[in-house]
Coordinates of C-alpha atoms in Angstrom, one line a residue:
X1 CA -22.1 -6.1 -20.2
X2 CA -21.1 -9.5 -20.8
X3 CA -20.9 -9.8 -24.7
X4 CA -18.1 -7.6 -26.3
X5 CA -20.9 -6.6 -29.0
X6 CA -22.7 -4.6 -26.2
X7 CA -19.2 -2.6 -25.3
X8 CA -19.7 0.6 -26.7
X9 CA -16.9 3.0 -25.7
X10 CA -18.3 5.7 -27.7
X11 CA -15.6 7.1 -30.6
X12 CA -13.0 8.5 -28.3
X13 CA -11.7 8.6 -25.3
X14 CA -8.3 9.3 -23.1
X15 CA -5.9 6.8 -21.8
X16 CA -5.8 8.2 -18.2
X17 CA -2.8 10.4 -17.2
X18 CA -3.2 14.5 -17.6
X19 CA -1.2 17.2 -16.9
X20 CA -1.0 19.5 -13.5
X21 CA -2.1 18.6 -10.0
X22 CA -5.7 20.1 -9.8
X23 CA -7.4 17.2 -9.7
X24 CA -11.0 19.4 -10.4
X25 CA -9.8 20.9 -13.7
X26 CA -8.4 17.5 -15.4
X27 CA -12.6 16.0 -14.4
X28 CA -13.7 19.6 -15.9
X29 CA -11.8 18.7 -18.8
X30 CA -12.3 15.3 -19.5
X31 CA -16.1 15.4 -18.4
X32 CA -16.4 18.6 -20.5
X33 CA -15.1 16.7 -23.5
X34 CA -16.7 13.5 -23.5
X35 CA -20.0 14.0 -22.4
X36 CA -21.2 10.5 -22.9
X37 CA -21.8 7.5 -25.6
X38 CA -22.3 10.4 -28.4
X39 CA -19.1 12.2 -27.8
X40 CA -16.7 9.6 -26.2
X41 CA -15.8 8.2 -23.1
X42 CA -14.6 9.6 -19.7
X43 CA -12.6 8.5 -17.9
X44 CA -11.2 8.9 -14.0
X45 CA -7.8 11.4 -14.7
X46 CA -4.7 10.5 -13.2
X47 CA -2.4 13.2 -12.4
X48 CA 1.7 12.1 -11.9
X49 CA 2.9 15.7 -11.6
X50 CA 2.0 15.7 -8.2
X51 CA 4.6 13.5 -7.6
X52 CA 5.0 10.0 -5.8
X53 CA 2.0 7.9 -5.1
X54 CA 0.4 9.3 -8.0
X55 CA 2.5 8.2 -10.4
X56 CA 1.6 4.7 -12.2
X57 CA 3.4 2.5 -10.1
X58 CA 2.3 3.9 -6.9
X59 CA -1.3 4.8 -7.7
X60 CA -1.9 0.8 -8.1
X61 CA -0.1 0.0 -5.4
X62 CA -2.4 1.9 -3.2
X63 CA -4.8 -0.1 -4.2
X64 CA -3.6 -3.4 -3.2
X65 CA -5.3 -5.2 -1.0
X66 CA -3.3 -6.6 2.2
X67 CA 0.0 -5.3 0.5
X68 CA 1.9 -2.3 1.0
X69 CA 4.5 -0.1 -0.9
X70 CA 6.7 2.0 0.0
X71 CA 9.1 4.6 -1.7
X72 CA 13.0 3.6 -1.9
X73 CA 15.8 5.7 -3.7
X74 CA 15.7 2.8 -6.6
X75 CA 11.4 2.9 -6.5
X76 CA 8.9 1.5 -4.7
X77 CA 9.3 -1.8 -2.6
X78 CA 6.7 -3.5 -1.0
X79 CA 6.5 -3.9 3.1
X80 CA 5.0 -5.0 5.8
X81 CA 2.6 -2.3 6.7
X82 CA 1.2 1.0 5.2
X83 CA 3.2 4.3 5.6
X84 CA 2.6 7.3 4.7
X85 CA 3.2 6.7 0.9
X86 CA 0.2 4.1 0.7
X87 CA -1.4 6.7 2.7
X88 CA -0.9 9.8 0.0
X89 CA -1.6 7.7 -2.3
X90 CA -4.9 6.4 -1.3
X91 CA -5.7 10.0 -0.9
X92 CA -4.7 11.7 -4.3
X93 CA -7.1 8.4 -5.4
X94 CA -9.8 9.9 -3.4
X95 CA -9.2 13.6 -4.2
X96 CA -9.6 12.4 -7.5
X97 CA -12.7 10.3 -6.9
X98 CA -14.3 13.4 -5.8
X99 CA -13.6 15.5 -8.2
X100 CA -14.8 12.6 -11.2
X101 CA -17.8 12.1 -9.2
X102 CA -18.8 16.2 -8.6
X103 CA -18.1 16.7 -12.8
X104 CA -20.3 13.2 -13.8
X105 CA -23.7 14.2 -11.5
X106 CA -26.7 12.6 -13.2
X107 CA -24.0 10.4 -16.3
X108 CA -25.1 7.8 -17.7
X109 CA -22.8 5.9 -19.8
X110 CA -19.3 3.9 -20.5
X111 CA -16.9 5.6 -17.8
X112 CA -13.2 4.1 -17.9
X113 CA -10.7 4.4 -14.5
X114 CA -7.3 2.9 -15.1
X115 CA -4.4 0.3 -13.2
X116 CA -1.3 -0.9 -13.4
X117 CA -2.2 -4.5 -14.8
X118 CA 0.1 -7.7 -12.8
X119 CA 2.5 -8.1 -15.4
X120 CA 4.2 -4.3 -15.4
X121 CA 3.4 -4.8 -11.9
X122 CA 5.5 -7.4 -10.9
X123 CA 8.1 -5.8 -13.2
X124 CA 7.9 -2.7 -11.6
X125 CA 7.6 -3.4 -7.7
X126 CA 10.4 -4.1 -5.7
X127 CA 10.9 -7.5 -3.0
X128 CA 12.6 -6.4 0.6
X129 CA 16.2 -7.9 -1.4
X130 CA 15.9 -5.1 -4.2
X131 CA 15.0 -7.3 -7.1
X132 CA 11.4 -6.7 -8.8
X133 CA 8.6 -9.2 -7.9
X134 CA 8.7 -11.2 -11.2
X135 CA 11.9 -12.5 -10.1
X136 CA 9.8 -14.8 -7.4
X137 CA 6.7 -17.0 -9.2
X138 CA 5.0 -16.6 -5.7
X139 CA 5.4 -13.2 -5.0
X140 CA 3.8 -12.8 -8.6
X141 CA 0.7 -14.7 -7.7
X142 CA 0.2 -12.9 -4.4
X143 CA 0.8 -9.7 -5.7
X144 CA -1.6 -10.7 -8.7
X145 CA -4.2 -12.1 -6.1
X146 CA -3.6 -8.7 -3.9
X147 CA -4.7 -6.3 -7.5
X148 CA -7.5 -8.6 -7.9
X149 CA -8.9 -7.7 -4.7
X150 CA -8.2 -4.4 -4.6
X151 CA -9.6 -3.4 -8.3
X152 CA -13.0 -5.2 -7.0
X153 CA -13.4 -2.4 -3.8
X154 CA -12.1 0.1 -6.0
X155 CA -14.9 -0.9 -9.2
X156 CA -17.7 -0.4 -6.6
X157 CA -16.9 2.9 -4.8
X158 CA -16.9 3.9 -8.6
X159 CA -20.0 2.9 -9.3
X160 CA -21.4 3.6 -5.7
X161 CA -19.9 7.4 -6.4
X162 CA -21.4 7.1 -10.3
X163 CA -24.3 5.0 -10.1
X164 CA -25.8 5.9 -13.7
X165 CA -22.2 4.4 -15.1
X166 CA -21.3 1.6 -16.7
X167 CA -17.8 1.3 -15.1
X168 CA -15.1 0.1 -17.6
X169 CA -11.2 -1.3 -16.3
X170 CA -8.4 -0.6 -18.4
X171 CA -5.7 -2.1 -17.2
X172 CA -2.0 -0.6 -18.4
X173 CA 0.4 -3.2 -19.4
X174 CA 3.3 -1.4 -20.9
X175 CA 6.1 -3.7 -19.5
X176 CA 4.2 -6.8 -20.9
X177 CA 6.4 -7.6 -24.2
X178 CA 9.4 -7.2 -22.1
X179 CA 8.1 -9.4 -19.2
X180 CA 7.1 -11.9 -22.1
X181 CA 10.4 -11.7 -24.2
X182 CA 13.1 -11.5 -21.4
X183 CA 14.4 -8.0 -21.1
X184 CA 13.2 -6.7 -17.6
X185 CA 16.2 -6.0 -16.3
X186 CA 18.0 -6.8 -12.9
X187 CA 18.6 -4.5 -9.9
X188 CA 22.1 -4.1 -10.9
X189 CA 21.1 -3.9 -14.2
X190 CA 23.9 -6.6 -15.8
X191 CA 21.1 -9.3 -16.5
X192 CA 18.0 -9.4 -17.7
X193 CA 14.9 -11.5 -15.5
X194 CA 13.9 -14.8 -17.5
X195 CA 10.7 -14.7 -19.7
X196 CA 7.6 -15.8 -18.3
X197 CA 5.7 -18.6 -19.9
X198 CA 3.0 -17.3 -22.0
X199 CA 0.5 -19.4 -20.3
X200 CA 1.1 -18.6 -16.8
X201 CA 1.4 -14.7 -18.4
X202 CA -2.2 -14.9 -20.1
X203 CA -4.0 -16.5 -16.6
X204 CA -2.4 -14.2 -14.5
X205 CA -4.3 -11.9 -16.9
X206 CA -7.5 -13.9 -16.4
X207 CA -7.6 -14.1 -13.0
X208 CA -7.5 -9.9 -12.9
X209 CA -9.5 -9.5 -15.7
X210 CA -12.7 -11.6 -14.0
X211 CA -12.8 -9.0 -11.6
X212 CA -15.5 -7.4 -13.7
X213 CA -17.7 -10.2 -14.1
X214 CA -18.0 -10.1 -17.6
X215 CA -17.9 -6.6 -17.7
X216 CA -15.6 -4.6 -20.3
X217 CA -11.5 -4.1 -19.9
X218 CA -9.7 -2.5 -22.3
X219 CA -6.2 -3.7 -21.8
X220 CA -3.6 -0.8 -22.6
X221 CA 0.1 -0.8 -24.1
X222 CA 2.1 2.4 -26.0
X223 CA 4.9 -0.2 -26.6
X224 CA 5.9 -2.3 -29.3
X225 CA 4.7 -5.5 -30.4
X226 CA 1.6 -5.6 -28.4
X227 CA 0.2 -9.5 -27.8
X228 CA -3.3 -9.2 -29.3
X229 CA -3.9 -12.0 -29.6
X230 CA -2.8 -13.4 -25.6
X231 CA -4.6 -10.6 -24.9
X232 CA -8.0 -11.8 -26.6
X233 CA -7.6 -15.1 -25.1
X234 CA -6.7 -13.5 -21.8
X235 CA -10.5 -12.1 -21.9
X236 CA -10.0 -8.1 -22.9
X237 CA -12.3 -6.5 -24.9
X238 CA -10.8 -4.2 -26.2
X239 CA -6.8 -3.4 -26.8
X240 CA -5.4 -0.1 -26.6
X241 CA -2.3 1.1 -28.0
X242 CA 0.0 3.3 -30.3
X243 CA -1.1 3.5 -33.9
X244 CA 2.1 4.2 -34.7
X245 CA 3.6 1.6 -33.7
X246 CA 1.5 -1.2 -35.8
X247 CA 3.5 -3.1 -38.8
X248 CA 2.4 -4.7 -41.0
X249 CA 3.3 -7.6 -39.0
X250 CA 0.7 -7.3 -37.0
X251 CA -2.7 -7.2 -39.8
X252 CA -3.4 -10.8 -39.0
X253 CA -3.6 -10.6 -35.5
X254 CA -5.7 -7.0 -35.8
X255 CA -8.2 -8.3 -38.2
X256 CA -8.6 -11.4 -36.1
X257 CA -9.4 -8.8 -33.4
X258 CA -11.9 -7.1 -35.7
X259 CA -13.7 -9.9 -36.7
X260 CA -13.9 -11.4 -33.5
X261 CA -15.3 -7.9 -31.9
X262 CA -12.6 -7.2 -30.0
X263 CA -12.3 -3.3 -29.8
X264 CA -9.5 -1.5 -30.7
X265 CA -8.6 1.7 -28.7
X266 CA -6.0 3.0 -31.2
X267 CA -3.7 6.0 -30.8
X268 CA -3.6 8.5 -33.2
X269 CA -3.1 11.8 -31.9
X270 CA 0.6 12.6 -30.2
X271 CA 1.0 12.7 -26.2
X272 CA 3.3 15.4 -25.8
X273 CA 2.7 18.8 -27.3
X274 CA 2.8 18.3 -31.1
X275 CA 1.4 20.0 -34.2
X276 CA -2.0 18.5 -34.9
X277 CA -3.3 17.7 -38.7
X278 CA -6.7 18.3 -39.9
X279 CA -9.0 15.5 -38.0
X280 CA -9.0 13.9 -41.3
X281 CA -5.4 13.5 -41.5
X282 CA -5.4 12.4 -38.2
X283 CA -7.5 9.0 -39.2
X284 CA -5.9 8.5 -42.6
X285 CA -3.7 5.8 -41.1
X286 CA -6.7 3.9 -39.6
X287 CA -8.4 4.1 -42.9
X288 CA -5.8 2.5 -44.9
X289 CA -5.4 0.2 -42.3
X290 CA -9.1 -1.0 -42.7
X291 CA -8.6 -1.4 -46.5
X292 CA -5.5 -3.2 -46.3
X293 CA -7.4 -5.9 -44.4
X294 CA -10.3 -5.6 -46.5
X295 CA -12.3 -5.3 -43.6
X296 CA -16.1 -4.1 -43.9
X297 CA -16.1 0.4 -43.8
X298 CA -19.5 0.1 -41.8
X299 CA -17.6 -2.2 -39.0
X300 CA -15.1 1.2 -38.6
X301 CA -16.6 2.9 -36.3
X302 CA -18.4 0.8 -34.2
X303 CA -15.0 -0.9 -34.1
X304 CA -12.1 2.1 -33.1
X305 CA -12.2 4.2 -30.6
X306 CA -9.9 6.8 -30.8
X307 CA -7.5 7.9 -28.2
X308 CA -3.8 9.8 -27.7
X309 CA -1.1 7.7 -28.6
X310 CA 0.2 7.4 -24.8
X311 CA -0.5 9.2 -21.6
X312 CA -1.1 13.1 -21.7
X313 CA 1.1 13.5 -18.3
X314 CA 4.2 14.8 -20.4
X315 CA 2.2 17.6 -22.2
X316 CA 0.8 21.0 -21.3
X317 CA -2.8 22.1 -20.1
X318 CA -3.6 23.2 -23.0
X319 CA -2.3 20.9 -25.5
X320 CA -4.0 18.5 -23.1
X321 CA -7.0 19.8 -23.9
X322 CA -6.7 20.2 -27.9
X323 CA -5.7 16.8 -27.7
X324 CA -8.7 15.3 -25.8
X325 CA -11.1 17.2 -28.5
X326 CA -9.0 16.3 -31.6
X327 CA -10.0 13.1 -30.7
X328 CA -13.0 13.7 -30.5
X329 CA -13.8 15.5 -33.9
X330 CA -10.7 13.0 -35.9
X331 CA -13.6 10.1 -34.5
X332 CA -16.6 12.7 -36.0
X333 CA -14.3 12.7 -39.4
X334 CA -14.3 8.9 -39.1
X335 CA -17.7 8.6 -38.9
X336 CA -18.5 10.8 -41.5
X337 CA -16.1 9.4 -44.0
X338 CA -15.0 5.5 -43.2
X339 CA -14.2 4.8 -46.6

C-alpha cells in the first residue's frame, strides 16, 4: 500500500491496550469483533495489567534494537545489556504474538499492532544520569535509529505469523505536544526540557515512519492539540485521536486532512467504563463535524474510522468488550446515515 487512497482500515477498530492479562481472550475478543475489512480492523492487544514490561513504555523498549531498558524506582532507564526486564518483555510480546496469530488463521485484511513512537519515547526513557533522553539530541537520534530497526524485525514476524495481512503501524505519540511545546518535565521536576524544533520533530518522525515502505501508519494521540498537520507532512496516513478533544480550532487543519486523504481514526466511544448512547448518538459529533466543514457525506465513511477515545487498559472485561462492538455498530449507523 503505497497511496493513502488504497488504506482502507475498515469502519472501526481499537487503539491497542485491553484489560486483564490473558493474552488469548483480549485476541478472542478483538478477532471476534472485527473480523476483517467489513467489520473493522484488528489489531495486536496489549495488555499493561500484567505489569512492567508490558506497559507502553516498556513494551517498545523491548523492541529496540541494540538498546536495552531496564526498570528503576523513577521508570525505565536504558543500559548496557538486557536483563530480565527486556527479557519479560520480549516474552509477553511473544505470548501475545501467539495468541493474535492462533485467533487470525486464514485473515486476510488491514491488521494494526502498535509502538511507542520516538518522540514520547525519548520523553519517557531515562539516560544512566536520570534525566529522559530528549534532554541529549544524540541520544534522541540513536534511540530513534534503535525503534527504526526494531519495528522493521518486529513488522515481519507479523506478517511471517499472519501472512494473508496487510500489517498496519500505529505509532502512539501522546507526549508529542509537550515534547513540541516545552513542558516535559525534569527529573526533579522544577524545570521543564526545551522544545524541540519542529523540523528535527517531524524527520525524526520520517525516519520511523519509512520503516513500512510506503505501507500505512496511523499515528496515535488522546491528548490535546494534536499536530495534524506535522503529522501529514511527517508521512502518516492516518491520525488517531480523542474526538473530544477537537475545537474548533482545529477544522482547518482536519479538513486539510480530509481532502488530502489522510484518515482519521477518531475517538468517540469512552475508555473507561461509561454509559454508552444509542450508536447514533455516538457519531452525532462526527456528523456535525462533517457539515461544519462542508465536507462531501459520501467521503464520511470511507474517511473515519471509528475507535475508543483512548486505551481500553483502565476499563473492565466486559465494558471492554461493549466498547469494541459499539464501535463497530456507531460505524454501521455512520454508514447508514452520513448525512
Amino acid at each position: 500500500m503505497s497511496e493513502n487512497s488504497e488504506f482502507r482500515p475498515g469502519p472501526a477498530t481499537g487503539v491497542g491496550s485491553m484489560p486483564g492479562g490473558d493474552a488469548r481472550e483480549a485476541a478472542k475478543t478483538v478477532a471476534g469483533t472485527f473480523e476483517g475489512p467489513e467489520t473493522g480492523m484488528p489489531f495486536l492487544a496489549e495488555l499493561p495489567a500484567r505489569g512492567p514490561g508490558a506497559d507502553m513504555i516498556g513494551r517498545t523498549a523491548g523492541m529496540l534494537a541494540e538498546l536495552y531498558a531496564r526498570v528503576e524506582p523513577s521508570g525505565w532507564r536504558l543500559g548496557d545489556r538486557p536483563g530480565r526486564d527486556t527479557k519479560r518483555a520480549r516474552s509477553w510480546l511473544g505470548e501475545d504474538l501467539d495468541a493474535l496469530e492462533e485467533f487470525t488463521q486464514g485473515y486476510q485484511g488491514p491488521l494494526k499492532v502498535q509502538a511507542v513512537g520516538p518522540w514520547t519515547l525519548a520523553a519517557a526513557l531515562e539516560l544512566r544520569n536520570g534525566e529522559v533522553a530528549l534532554s541529549d539530541p544524540g541520544a534522541c537520534r540513536d534511540l530513534a535509529g534503535s525503534l527504526a530497526e526494531g519495528l522493521r524485525e518486529h513488522l515481519a514476524e507479523v506478517r511471517r505469523r499472519v501472512p494473508g495481512a496487510d500489517v498496519v503501524l500505529q505509532l502512539d505519540e501522546p507526549s508529542l505536544f509537550a515534547v513540541l511545546s516545552g513542558r516535559v518535565r525534569s527529573a526533579s521536576g522544577y524545570r521543564t526540557h526545551r522544545a524541540v524544533d519542529r523540523q528535527l520533530v517531524e524527520a525524526t518522525l520520517r525516519d520511523v515512519v519509512s520503516v513500512q515502505a510506503g505501507g500505512p501508519v496511523v499515528v496515535h494521540s488522546c491528548a490535546p492539540d494534536v499536530p495534524f498537520a506535522l503529522l501529514r507532512r511527517a508521512g502518516a496516513t492516518a491520525v488517531s485521536f480523542d474526538f473530544a478533544l477537537l475545537t474548533e480550532r482545529d477544522d482547518d487543519t482536519i479538513g486539510e486532512a480530509v481532502e488530502g486523504r489522510t484518515k482519521l481514526f477518531a475517538g468517540v466511544v469512552p475508555g473507561t467504563d461509561a454509559p454508552l448512547s444509542d450508536p447514533a448518538g455516538s457519531v452525532m459529533g462526527v456528523r456535525t463535524l462533517w457539515r461544519r466543514l462542508g465536507l462531501n457525506p459520501g467521503l464520511l465513511t470511507d474517511a473515519v474510522t471509528l475507535t475508543p477515545s483512548c486505551g481500553l487498559a483502565g476499563a473492565s472485561p466486559e465494558y471492554a468488550r461493549r466498547a469494541l462492538a459499539h464501535c463497530a455498530r456507531a460505524a454501521r449507523s455512520l454508514a447508514d446515515n452520513p448525512e
